[in-house]
Amino acid sequence: MAGYLMYSWSNGIGELRDPYGHRVEVRSGNQGSALSKCRELFRRRYPRFDSDEIRVVRKH
């Protein structure tokens, strides 16, 4: 259903969210492992809103 997901990572916290306000956060010291943990959690929590397109955004 979602067109894309937005991923950001800052200070050991990865965040994955969609344009509809669904989001998950994980704490990890590695950006890559944070992304995979976020994907897994997002798929379980919001399966209808999962997408294979991920846009990396910067946290300000």
Coordinates of N, CA and C in Angstrom, one line a residue:
M1 N 0.8 -1.2 0.0 CA 0.0 0.0 0.0 C 0.9 1.3 0.0
A2 N 1.9 1.3 0.8 CA 2.8 2.4 0.8 C 3.7 2.5 -0.5
G3 N 3.9 3.7 -0.9 CA 4.8 3.9 -2.1 C 6.2 3.7 -1.8
Y4 N 6.6 4.1 -0.6 CA 8.0 4.1 -0.2 C 8.1 4.2 1.3
L5 N 9.3 3.9 1.9 CA 9.6 4.0 3.3 C 10.8 5.0 3.4
M6 N 10.8 5.7 4.5 CA 12.0 6.6 4.7 C 12.8 6.1 5.9
Y7 N 14.1 6.0 5.7 CA 14.9 5.5 6.8 C 15.9 6.6 7.2
S8 N 16.1 6.8 8.5 CA 17.2 7.7 9.0 C 17.9 7.0 10.1
W9 N 19.1 7.4 10.3 CA 19.9 6.9 11.4 C 20.8 8.0 12.0
S10 N 20.7 8.1 13.3 CA 21.4 9.2 14.0 C 21.7 8.8 15.5
N11 N 22.9 9.0 15.9 CA 23.3 8.7 17.3 C 22.9 7.3 17.8
G12 N 23.0 6.3 16.9 CA 22.8 5.0 17.3 C 21.3 4.6 17.2
I13 N 20.4 5.4 16.7 CA 19.0 5.1 16.6 C 18.6 5.1 15.1
G14 N 18.1 4.0 14.6 CA 17.5 3.9 13.3 C 16.0 4.1 13.3
E15 N 15.5 4.8 12.4 CA 14.0 5.1 12.3 C 13.6 4.8 10.9
L16 N 12.5 4.0 10.8 CA 11.9 3.7 9.5 C 10.4 4.2 9.6
R17 N 10.0 4.9 8.6 CA 8.6 5.5 8.7 C 8.0 5.5 7.2
D18 N 6.7 5.7 7.2 CA 6.1 5.8 5.9 C 5.4 7.2 5.9
P19 N 4.8 7.6 4.7 CA 4.2 8.9 4.6 C 2.9 9.0 5.4
Y20 N 2.4 7.8 5.9 CA 1.1 7.8 6.6 C 1.3 8.0 8.2
G21 N 2.5 8.1 8.6 CA 2.7 8.3 10.1 C 3.1 7.0 10.8
H22 N 3.2 5.9 10.2 CA 3.6 4.7 10.8 C 5.1 4.7 11.0
R23 N 5.7 4.3 12.1 CA 7.1 4.4 12.3 C 7.6 3.4 13.3
V24 N 8.8 3.0 13.2 CA 9.5 2.1 14.2 C 10.9 2.7 14.4
E25 N 11.4 2.4 15.6 CA 12.8 2.8 16.0 C 13.5 1.7 16.6
V26 N 14.8 1.6 16.3 CA 15.6 0.6 16.9 C 16.9 1.2 17.3
R27 N 17.5 0.7 18.4 CA 18.8 1.2 18.8 C 19.9 0.2 18.3
S28 N 20.9 0.7 17.6 CA 22.0 -0.1 17.1 C 23.2 0.8 16.9
G29 N 24.4 0.2 17.1 CA 25.6 0.9 16.8 C 26.0 0.9 15.4
N30 N 25.3 0.2 14.5 CA 25.7 0.0 13.1 C 24.5 0.4 12.3
Q31 N 24.7 1.3 11.3 CA 23.6 1.8 10.5 C 22.9 0.6 9.7
G32 N 23.7 -0.3 9.1 CA 23.2 -1.4 8.3 C 22.4 -2.3 9.2
S33 N 22.8 -2.7 10.3 CA 22.0 -3.6 11.2 C 20.8 -2.9 11.7
A34 N 20.8 -1.6 11.9 CA 19.7 -0.9 12.3 C 18.6 -0.9 11.3
L35 N 19.0 -0.8 10.0 CA 18.1 -0.8 8.9 C 17.4 -2.2 8.8
S36 N 18.2 -3.3 8.9 CA 17.5 -4.6 8.8 C 16.6 -4.9 10.0
K37 N 17.0 -4.4 11.1 CA 16.1 -4.6 12.3 C 14.8 -3.8 12.1
C38 N 14.9 -2.6 11.6 CA 13.8 -1.7 11.4 C 12.8 -2.4 10.4
R39 N 13.4 -2.9 9.3 CA 12.6 -3.5 8.2 C 11.8 -4.7 8.8
E40 N 12.5 -5.5 9.6 CA 11.8 -6.7 10.2 C 10.7 -6.2 11.1
L41 N 10.9 -5.3 12.0 CA 9.9 -4.8 12.9 C 8.8 -4.1 12.2
F42 N 9.1 -3.3 11.1 CA 8.0 -2.6 10.4 C 7.1 -3.6 9.7
R43 N 7.7 -4.7 9.1 CA 6.9 -5.7 8.4 C 6.0 -6.4 9.3
R44 N 6.5 -6.7 10.5 CA 5.6 -7.4 11.5 C 4.5 -6.5 12.0
R45 N 4.8 -5.2 12.3 CA 3.9 -4.3 12.9 C 2.9 -3.7 11.9
Y46 N 3.4 -3.4 10.7 CA 2.5 -2.8 9.7 C 2.6 -3.5 8.3
P47 N 2.2 -4.7 8.2 CA 2.4 -5.5 7.0 C 1.8 -4.9 5.8
R48 N 0.6 -4.2 5.9 CA -0.1 -3.6 4.8 C 0.7 -2.4 4.2
F49 N 1.6 -1.8 5.0 CA 2.2 -0.6 4.6 C 3.7 -0.8 4.2
D50 N 4.1 -2.1 4.2 CA 5.5 -2.4 3.8 C 5.8 -2.0 2.4
S51 N 7.0 -1.7 2.1 CA 7.4 -1.4 0.7 C 8.9 -1.8 0.5
D52 N 9.3 -2.2 -0.7 CA 10.7 -2.5 -1.0 C 11.5 -1.2 -1.3
E53 N 10.8 -0.1 -1.6 CA 11.5 1.1 -1.9 C 11.8 1.9 -0.6
I54 N 13.1 2.1 -0.3 CA 13.5 2.8 0.9 C 14.3 4.0 0.5
R55 N 13.9 5.1 1.0 CA 14.7 6.4 0.8 C 15.4 6.8 2.1
V56 N 16.7 7.0 2.0 CA 17.5 7.3 3.1 C 17.4 8.9 3.3
V57 N 17.0 9.3 4.4 CA 16.9 10.7 4.7 C 17.8 11.1 5.9
R58 N 18.2 12.3 6.0 CA 19.1 12.8 7.1 C 18.2 13.4 8.2
K59 N 18.6 13.1 9.4 CA 17.9 13.7 10.5 C 18.6 15.0 10.8
H60 N 17.9 16.0 11.1 CA 18.5 17.3 11.4 C 18.4 17.6 12.9

